[in-house]
Coordinates of C-alpha atoms in Angstrom, one line a residue:
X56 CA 168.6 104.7 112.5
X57 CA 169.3 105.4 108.8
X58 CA 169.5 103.4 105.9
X59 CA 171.7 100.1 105.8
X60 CA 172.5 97.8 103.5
X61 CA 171.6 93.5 104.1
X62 CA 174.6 91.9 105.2
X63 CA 175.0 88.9 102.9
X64 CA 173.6 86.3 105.1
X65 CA 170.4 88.2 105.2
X66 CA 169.9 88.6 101.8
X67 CA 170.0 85.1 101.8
X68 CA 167.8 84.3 103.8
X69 CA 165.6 87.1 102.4
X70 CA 165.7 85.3 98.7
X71 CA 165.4 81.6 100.2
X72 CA 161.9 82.2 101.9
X73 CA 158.9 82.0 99.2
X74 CA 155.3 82.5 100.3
X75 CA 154.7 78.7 100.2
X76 CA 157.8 78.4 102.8
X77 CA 158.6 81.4 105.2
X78 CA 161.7 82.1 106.9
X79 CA 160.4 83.3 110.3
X80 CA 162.2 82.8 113.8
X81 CA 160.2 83.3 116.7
X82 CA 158.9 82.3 120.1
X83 CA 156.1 81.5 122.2
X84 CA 156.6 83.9 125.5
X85 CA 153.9 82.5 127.6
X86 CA 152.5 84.5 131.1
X87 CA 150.5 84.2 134.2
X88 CA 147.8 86.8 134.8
X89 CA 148.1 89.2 137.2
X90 CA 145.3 92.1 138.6
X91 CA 144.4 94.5 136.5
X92 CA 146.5 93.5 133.8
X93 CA 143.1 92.8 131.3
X94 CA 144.0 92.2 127.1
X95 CA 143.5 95.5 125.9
X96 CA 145.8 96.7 128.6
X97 CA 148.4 94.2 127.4
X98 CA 147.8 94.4 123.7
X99 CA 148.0 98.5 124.1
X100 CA 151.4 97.9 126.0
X101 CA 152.7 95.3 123.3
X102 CA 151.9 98.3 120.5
X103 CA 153.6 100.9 122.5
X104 CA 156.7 98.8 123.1
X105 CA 157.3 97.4 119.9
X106 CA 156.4 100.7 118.2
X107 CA 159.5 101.8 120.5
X108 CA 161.8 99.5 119.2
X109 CA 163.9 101.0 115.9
X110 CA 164.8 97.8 114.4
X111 CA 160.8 97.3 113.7
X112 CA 160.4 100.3 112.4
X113 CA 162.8 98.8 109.3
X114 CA 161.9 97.5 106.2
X115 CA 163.8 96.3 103.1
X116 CA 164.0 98.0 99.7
X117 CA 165.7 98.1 96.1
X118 CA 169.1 99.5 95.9
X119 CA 170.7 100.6 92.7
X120 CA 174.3 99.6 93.7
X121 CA 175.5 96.6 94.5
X122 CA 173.7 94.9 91.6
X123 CA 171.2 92.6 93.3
X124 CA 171.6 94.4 96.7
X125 CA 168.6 95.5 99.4
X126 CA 168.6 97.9 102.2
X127 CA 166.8 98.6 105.5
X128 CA 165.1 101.2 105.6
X129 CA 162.5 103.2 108.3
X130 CA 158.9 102.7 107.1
X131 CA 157.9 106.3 106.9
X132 CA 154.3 104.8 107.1
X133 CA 155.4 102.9 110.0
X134 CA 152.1 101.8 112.3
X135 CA 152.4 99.3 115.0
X136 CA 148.7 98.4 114.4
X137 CA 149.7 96.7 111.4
X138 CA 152.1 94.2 113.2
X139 CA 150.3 93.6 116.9
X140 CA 147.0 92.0 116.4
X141 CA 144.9 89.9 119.4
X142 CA 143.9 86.0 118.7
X143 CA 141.0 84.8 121.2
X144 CA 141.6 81.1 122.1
X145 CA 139.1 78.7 122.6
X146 CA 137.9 77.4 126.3
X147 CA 139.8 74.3 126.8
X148 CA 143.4 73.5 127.6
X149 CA 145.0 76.8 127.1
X150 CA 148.6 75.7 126.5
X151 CA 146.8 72.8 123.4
X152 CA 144.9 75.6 122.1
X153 CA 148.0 78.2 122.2
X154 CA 150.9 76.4 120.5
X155 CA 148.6 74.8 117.9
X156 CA 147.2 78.3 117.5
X157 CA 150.9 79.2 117.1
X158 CA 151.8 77.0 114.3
X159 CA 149.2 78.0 111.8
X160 CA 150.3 81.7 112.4
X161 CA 153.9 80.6 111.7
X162 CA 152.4 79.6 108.3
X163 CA 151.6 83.1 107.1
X164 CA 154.0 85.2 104.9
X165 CA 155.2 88.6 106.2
X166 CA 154.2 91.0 103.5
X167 CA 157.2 92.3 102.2
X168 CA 156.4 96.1 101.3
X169 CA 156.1 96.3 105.5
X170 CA 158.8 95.9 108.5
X171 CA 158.8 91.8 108.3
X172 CA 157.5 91.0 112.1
X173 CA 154.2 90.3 113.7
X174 CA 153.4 90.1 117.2
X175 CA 150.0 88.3 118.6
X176 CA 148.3 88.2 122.1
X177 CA 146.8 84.5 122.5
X178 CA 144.0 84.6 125.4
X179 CA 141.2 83.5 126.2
X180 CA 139.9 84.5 129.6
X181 CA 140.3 88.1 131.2
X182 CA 142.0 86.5 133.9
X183 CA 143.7 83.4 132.4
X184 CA 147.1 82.9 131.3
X185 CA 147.8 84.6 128.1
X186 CA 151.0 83.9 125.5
X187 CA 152.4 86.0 123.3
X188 CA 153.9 84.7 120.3
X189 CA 156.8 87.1 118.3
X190 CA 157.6 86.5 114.7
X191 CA 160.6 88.0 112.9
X192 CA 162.1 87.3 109.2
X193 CA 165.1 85.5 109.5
X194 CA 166.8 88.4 107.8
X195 CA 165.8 91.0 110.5
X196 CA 167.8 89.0 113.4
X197 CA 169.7 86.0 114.1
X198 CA 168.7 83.9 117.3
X199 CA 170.6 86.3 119.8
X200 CA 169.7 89.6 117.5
X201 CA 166.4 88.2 118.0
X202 CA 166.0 88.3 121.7
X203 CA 167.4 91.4 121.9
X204 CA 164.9 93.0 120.1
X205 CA 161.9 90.2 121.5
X206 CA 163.4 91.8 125.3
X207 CA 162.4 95.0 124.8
X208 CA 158.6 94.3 126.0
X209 CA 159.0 92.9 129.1
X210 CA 159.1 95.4 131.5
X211 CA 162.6 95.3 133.1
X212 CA 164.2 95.8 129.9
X213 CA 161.9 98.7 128.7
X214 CA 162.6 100.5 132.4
X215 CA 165.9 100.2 131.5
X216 CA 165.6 101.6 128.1
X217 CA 162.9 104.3 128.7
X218 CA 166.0 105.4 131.3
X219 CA 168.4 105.8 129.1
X220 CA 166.6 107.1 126.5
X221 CA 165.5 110.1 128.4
X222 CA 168.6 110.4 130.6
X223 CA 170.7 111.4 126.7
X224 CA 167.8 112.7 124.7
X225 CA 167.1 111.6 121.1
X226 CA 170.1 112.0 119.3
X227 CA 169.9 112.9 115.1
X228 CA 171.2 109.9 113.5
X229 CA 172.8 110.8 110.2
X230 CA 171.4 108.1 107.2
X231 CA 174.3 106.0 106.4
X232 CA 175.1 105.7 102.4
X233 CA 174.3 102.7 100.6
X234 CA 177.1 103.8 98.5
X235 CA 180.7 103.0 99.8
X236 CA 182.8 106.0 100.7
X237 CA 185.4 106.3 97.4
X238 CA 188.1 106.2 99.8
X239 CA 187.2 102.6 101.2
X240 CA 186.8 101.0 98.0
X241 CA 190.4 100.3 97.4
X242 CA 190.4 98.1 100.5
X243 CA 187.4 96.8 99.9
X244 CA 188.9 95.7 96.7
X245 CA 191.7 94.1 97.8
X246 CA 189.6 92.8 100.6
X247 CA 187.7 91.2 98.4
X248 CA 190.9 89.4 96.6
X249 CA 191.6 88.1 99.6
X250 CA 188.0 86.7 100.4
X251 CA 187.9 84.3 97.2
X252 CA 190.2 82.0 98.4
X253 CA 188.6 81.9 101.8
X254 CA 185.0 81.5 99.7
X255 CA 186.8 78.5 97.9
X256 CA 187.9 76.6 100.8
X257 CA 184.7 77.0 102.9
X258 CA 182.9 75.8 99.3
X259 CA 184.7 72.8 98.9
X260 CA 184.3 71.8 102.9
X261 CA 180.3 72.0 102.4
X262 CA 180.6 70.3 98.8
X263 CA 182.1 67.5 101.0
X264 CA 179.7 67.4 103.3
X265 CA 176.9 67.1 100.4
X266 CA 175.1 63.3 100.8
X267 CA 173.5 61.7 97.3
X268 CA 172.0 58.9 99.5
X269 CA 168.9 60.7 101.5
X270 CA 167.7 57.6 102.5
X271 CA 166.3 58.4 106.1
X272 CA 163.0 58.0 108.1
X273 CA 159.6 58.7 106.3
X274 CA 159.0 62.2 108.1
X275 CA 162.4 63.6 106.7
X276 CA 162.1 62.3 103.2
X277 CA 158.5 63.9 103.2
X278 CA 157.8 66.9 100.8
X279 CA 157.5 70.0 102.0
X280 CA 154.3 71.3 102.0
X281 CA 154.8 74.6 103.7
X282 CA 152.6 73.9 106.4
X283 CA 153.6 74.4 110.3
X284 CA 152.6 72.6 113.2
X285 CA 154.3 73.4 117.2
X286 CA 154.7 71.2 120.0
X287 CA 156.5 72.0 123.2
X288 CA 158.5 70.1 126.1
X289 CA 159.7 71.4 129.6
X290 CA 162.8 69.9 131.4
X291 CA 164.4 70.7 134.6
X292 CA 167.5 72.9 134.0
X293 CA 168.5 71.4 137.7
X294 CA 168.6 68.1 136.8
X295 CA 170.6 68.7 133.3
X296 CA 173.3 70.5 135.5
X297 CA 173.2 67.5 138.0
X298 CA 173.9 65.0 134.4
X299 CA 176.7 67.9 133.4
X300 CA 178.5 67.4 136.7
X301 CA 178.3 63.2 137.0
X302 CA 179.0 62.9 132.6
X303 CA 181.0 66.0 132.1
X304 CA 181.0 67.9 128.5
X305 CA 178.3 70.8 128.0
X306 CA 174.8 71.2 128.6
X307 CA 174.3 71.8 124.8
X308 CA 175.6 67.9 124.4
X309 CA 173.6 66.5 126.5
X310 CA 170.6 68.5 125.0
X311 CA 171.7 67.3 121.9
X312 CA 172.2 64.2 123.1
X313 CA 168.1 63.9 124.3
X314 CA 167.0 64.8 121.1
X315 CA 169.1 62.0 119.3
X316 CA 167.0 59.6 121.9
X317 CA 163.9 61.4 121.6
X318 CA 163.8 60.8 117.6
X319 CA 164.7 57.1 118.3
X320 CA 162.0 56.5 120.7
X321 CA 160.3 58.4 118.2
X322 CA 160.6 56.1 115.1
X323 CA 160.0 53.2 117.1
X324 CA 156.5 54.2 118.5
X325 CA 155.8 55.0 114.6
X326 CA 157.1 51.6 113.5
X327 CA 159.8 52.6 111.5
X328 CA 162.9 51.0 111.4
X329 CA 166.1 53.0 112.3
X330 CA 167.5 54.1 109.5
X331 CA 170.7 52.8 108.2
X332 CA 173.1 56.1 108.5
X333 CA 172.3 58.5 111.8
X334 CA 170.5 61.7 110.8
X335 CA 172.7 64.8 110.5
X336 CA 171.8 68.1 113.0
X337 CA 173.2 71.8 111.7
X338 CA 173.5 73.5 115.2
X339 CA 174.5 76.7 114.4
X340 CA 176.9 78.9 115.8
X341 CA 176.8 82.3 116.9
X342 CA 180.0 84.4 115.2
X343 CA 179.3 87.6 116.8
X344 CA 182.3 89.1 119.0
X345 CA 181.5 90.6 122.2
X346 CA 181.0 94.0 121.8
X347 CA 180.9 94.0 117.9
X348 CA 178.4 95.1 115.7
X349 CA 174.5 94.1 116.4
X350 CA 173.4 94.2 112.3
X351 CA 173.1 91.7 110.4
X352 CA 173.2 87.6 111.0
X353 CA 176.1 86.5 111.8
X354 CA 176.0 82.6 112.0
X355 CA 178.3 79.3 111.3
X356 CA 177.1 75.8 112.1
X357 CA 178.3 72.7 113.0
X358 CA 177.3 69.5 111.6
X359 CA 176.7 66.5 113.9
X360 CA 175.4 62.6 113.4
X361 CA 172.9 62.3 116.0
X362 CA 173.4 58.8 117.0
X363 CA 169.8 57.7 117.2
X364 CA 171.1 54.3 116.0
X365 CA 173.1 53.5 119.6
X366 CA 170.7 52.0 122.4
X367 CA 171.7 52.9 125.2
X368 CA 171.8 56.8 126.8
X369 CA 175.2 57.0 128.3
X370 CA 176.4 55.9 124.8
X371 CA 174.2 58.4 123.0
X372 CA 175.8 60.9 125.0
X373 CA 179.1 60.5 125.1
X374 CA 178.9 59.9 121.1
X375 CA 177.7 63.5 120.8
X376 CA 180.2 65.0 123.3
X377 CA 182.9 62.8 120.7
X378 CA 181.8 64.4 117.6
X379 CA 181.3 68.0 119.5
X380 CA 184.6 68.1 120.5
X381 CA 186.0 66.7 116.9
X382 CA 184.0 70.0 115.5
X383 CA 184.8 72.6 117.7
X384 CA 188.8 71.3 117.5
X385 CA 188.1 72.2 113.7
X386 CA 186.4 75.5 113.9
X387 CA 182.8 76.7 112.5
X388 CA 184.2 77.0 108.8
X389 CA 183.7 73.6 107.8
X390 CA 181.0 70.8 106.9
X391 CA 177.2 72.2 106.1
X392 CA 177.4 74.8 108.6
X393 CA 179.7 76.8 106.8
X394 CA 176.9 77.7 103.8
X395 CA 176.1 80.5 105.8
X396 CA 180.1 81.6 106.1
X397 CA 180.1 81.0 102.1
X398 CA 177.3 83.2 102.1
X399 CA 179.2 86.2 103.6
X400 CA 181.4 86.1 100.6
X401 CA 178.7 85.7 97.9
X402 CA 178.0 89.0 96.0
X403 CA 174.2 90.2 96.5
X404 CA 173.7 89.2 92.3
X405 CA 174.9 85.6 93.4
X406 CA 172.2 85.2 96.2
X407 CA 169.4 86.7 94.2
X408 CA 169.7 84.4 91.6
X409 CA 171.4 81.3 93.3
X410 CA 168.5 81.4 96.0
X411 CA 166.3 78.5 94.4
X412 CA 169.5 76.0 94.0
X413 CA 170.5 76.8 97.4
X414 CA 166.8 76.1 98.8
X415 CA 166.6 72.7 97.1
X416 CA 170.0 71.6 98.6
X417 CA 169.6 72.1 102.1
X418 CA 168.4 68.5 102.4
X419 CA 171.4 67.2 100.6
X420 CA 173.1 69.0 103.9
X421 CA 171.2 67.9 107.1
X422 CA 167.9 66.6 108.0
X423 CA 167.1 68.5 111.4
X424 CA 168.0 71.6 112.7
X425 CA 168.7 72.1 117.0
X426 CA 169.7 75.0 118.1
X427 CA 170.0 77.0 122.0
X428 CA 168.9 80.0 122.2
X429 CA 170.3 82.2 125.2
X430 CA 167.9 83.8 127.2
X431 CA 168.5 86.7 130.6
X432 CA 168.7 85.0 133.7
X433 CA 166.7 87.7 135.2
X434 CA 162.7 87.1 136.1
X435 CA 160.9 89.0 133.5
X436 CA 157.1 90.1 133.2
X437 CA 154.8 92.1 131.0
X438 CA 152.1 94.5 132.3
X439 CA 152.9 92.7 136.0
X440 CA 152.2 89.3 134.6
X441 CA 155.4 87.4 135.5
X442 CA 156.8 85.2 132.1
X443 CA 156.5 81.6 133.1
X444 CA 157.9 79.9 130.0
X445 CA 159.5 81.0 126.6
X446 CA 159.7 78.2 124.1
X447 CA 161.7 79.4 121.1
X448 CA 161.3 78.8 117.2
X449 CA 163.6 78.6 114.5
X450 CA 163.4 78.5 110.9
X451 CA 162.2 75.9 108.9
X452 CA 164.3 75.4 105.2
X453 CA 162.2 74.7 102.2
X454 CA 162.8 70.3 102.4
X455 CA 162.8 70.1 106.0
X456 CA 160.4 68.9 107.8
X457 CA 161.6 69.2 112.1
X458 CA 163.7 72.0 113.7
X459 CA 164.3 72.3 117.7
X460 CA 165.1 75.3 119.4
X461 CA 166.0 75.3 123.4
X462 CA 166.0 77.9 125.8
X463 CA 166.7 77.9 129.8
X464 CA 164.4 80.1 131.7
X465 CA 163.0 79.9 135.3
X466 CA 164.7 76.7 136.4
X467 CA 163.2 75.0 133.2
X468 CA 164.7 74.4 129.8
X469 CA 162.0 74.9 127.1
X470 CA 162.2 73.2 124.2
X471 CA 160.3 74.2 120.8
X472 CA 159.5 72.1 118.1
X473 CA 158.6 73.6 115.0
X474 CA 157.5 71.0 112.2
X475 CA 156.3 70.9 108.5
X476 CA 152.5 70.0 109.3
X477 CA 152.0 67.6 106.6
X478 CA 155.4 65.8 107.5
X479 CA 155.0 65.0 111.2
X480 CA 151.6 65.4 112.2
X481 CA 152.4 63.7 115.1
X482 CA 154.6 66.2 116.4
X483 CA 153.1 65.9 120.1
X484 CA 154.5 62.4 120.6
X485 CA 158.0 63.9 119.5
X486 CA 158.0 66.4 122.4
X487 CA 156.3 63.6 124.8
X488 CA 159.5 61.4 123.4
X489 CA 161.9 64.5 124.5
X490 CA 160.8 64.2 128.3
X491 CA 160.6 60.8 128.8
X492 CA 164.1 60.3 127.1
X493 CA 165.7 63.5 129.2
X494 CA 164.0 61.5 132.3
X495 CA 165.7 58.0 131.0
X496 CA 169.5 59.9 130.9
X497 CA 169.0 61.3 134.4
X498 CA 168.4 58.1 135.9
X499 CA 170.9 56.3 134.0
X500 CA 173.4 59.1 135.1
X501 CA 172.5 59.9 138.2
X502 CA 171.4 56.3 138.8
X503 CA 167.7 58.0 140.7
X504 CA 164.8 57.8 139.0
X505 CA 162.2 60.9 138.0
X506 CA 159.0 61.5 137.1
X507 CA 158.8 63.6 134.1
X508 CA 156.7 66.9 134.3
X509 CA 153.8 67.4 132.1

C-alpha cells in the first residue's frame, strides 16, 4: 500500500476531533474462554494479526499540494506493540468491569505522529471470559470499513487471508502520487465546475435543517466535557424479525423505533418532562457501491424525529416507518445528514480551517446519533474462543452527549451506548430502558408477553 491522499470526509473528521473530544469508532468484541487459549497467547495473536493488516500500518502526514491536504502513509517505524496493550480487570462482574473499563479508554486521544488505532485485551481470570475492545479514528474507516479491517483477527477471516496471501505471493505495490496525473487535471477541473452547484444545493438543504431553539432534555443541552462512559443492551434478533413480519417496514425502524421509547421511559424515570419538539436522530447512510473503492468514508445520513413524545409503541413505530419512508423517497442528499456529502465537495483548505465552526454546529443539527452496523453472519472466534457478543461504538461529536450503535450477531442484536460521562452518568438505566421497551413492542405486536434477558 503506497501513499494516499484523505478523502474529504476524512479530513473532516481528522480536523473535528481535538484531544478534549476524540473521534474514535469502535467496538467491544467480547469471548468465551476456551483450553489453552491463556492472555499472552491471545494478546501475542492480537499483535500478529493486526500487525498483518496494511490499513494499520498507515498513518497521516503533511502534503504540500492540495493546500491544507494530508495523506496516508506506511509508518516506516511501524510496531504493533505500540497499539495492542493488555488491561487486567478487577474480580467482580466481568461484563460491569469491562464496558466501564471501555469507556475511559474511549477517552484517550490517538497520538497523531502513529497509525490512529489501539487495540486492548480486557481479562481478568486465565480462564474467564475476556473482551477485546478495537479503537479506530473516524478518519481511518467508516462503520463497514471498520469491520472489515476489525475482521481480520478472528480466525476464519485470517485463514482466509493467510490463504490468499500465500496462494499469489506479495505483490510490489507501486506508491501512488499525491500529485494528480497532468492529464487528469482538466477533468478534474471541469469536474469540479460541476460539483459547486451540487455543494450549493446540498448546503442549503442542511442550512434548512439548522434549529435556533435547542430547547431539549437536560442530558442533551449538557456541555460536553469530553468524558466517555459505555453501557450495553442485548435483544433477541428472533423476536425483532417476528415484530418485522406482524408490523411490516424494516428491522432498522423498529430499532429505531425502541430507542425513541427507550429515551421516553428514560426521561420519565429521571423526572424530566418530555420535551416540547421530538429529538432529532442522524442515522447515517452507507454510500459505498458494491464493489467500489474500500478508501476513504463514504457516508450520508438521514435525519429523523424520534417520536418519544407518542405513548403508545405501535404508534412510536409506525411514526418512524412514516418519516423513514418520507426520507429514503427523498434520497441521502438532504436535511443534516448531507454535512458529510457537503463535505466531499469542500477543498482540504476549507476543512482545515472550517473545522471548529463545523464542531460547534453539530448540535444545531441533531441531538443523538443511531446507527446499525453490519456484522458476518458467520460464527467467529479468536485463538478457539468462540465470540459471544460484539456491541459496536460510534463517534461522539464535540456537543453531543448519547450515540447508539446496533449490531446483529449470534441470534442477538447488541446494542452500544456510548455517552459523554458527565452528561448521562446514568447511562445504565438508558440501556435497561432499551430492553424493557423492545420487550413492551413485542408484546404489544405480537400480543405474547416476554421476559427481557439480562
Amino acid at each position: 500500500m503506497g501513499t494516499e491522499l484523505l478523502a474529504p470526509l476524512d479530513l473532516a473528521f481528522w480536523h473535528l476531533e481535538s484531544d478534549a473530544h476524540p473521534m474514535h469508532l469502535g467496538a467491544l468484541a467480547v469471548f468465551a474462554p476456551a483450553p489453552g487459549a491463556g492472555p499472552e497467547r491471545i494478546l501475542d495473536l492480537l499483535g500478529t494479526r493486526a500487525a498483518a493488516i496494511p490499513r494499520l500500518r498507515m498513518c497521516v502526514r503533511d502534503v504540500l499540494l492540495p493546500v491544507g491536504g494530508k495523506a496516508w502513509t506506511v509508518d516506516k517505524d511501524f510496531d504493533v506493540h505500540r497499539h495492542v496493550e493488555r488491561v487486567v480487570v478487577a474480580d467482580g462482574d466481568f461484563m460491569a468491569e469491562a464496558t466501564r473499563l471501555a469507556g475511559e479508554l474511549m477517552e484517550r486521544p490517538l497520538g497523531r505522529g502513529l497509525p490512529p488505532w489501539r487495540m486492548y485485551l480486557i481479562g481478568g481470570a486465565a480462564d474467564g471470559p475476556f473482551a477485546v475492545l478495537v479503537k479506530l479514528h473516524h478518519a481511518l474507516a467508516d462503520g463497514m470499513r471498520a469491520v472489515a479491517i476489525g475482521a481480520g483477527i478472528f480466525d476464519e477471516i485470517a485463514a482466509v487471508t493467510s490463504a490468499r496471501t500465500a496462494a499469489r505471493g506479495r505483490p510490489a505495490v507501486p506508491p501512488r502520487s499525491w500529485l494528480p496525473d497532468p492529464r487528469e487535471m482538466a477533468g478534474m477541473a471541469l469536474g469540479r465546475i460541476g460539483e459547486v452547484g451540487r455543494a450549493l444545493g446540498v448546503g442549503a438543504s442542511v442550512v434548512r435543517a439548522g434549529r435556533l431553539d435547542l430547547r431539549g432534555t437536560t442530558a442533551f443541552t449538557a456541555p460536553s466535557s469530553g468524558t466517555r462512559r459505555l453501557a450495553t443492551a442485548d435483544l433477541d434478533a428472533g423476536d425483532l424479525q417476528r415484530i418485522r413480519r406482524a408490523e411490516g417496514g424494516t428491522a432498522n425502524d423498529i430499532l429505531l423505533a425502541v430507542v425513541a421509547g427507550a429515551l421516553r421511559r428514560w426521561m420519565a424515570g429521571r423526572g424530566e418532562p418530555l420535551p416540547a419538539a421530538d429529538p432529532r436522530a442522524l442515522v447515517p447512510v452507507s454510500r459505498r457501491r458494491p464493489g467500489g473503492a474500500a478508501t476513504g468514508n463514504r457516508l450520508s445520513a438521514y435525519l429523523l424525529g424520534l417520536p418519544v413524545t407518542a405513548a403508545d409503541p405501535r404508534e412510536r413505530l409506525r411514526a418512524v416507518r412514516s418519516a423513514m419512508d418520507r426520507n429514503k423517497a427523498a434520497g441521502p442528499l438532504k436535511g443534516a445528514g448531507a454535512v458529510a456529502v457537503l463535505a466531499d465537495q469542500l477543498p482540504p483548505l476549507a476543512h482545515r480551517f472550517g473545522a471548529p465552526l463545523a464542531a460547534g454546529a453539530a448540535r444545531m443539527l441533531f441531538d443523538v446519533l443511531v446507527t446499525s452496523v453490519p456484522l458476518p453472519r458467520s460464527a467467529l472466534s479468536l485463538g478457539g474462543c468462540p465470540l459471544t457478543a460484539l456491541y459496536p461504538m460510534a463517534p461522539l461529536a464535540r456537543g453531543q452527549s448519547l450515540a447508539v450503535a446496533l449490531s446483529t450477531y449470534g441470534g442477538r442484536v447488541h446494542v452500544g451506548l456510548v455517552a459523554d460521562g458527565k452528561a448521562l452518568p446514568d447511562l445504565d438505566r438508558l440501556a435497561a430502558a432499551v430492553e424493557e421497551e423492545f420487550t413492551e413492542l413485542y408484546a404489544v405486536i405480537t400480543g405474547t408477553d416476554r421476559t427481557p434477558v439480562s
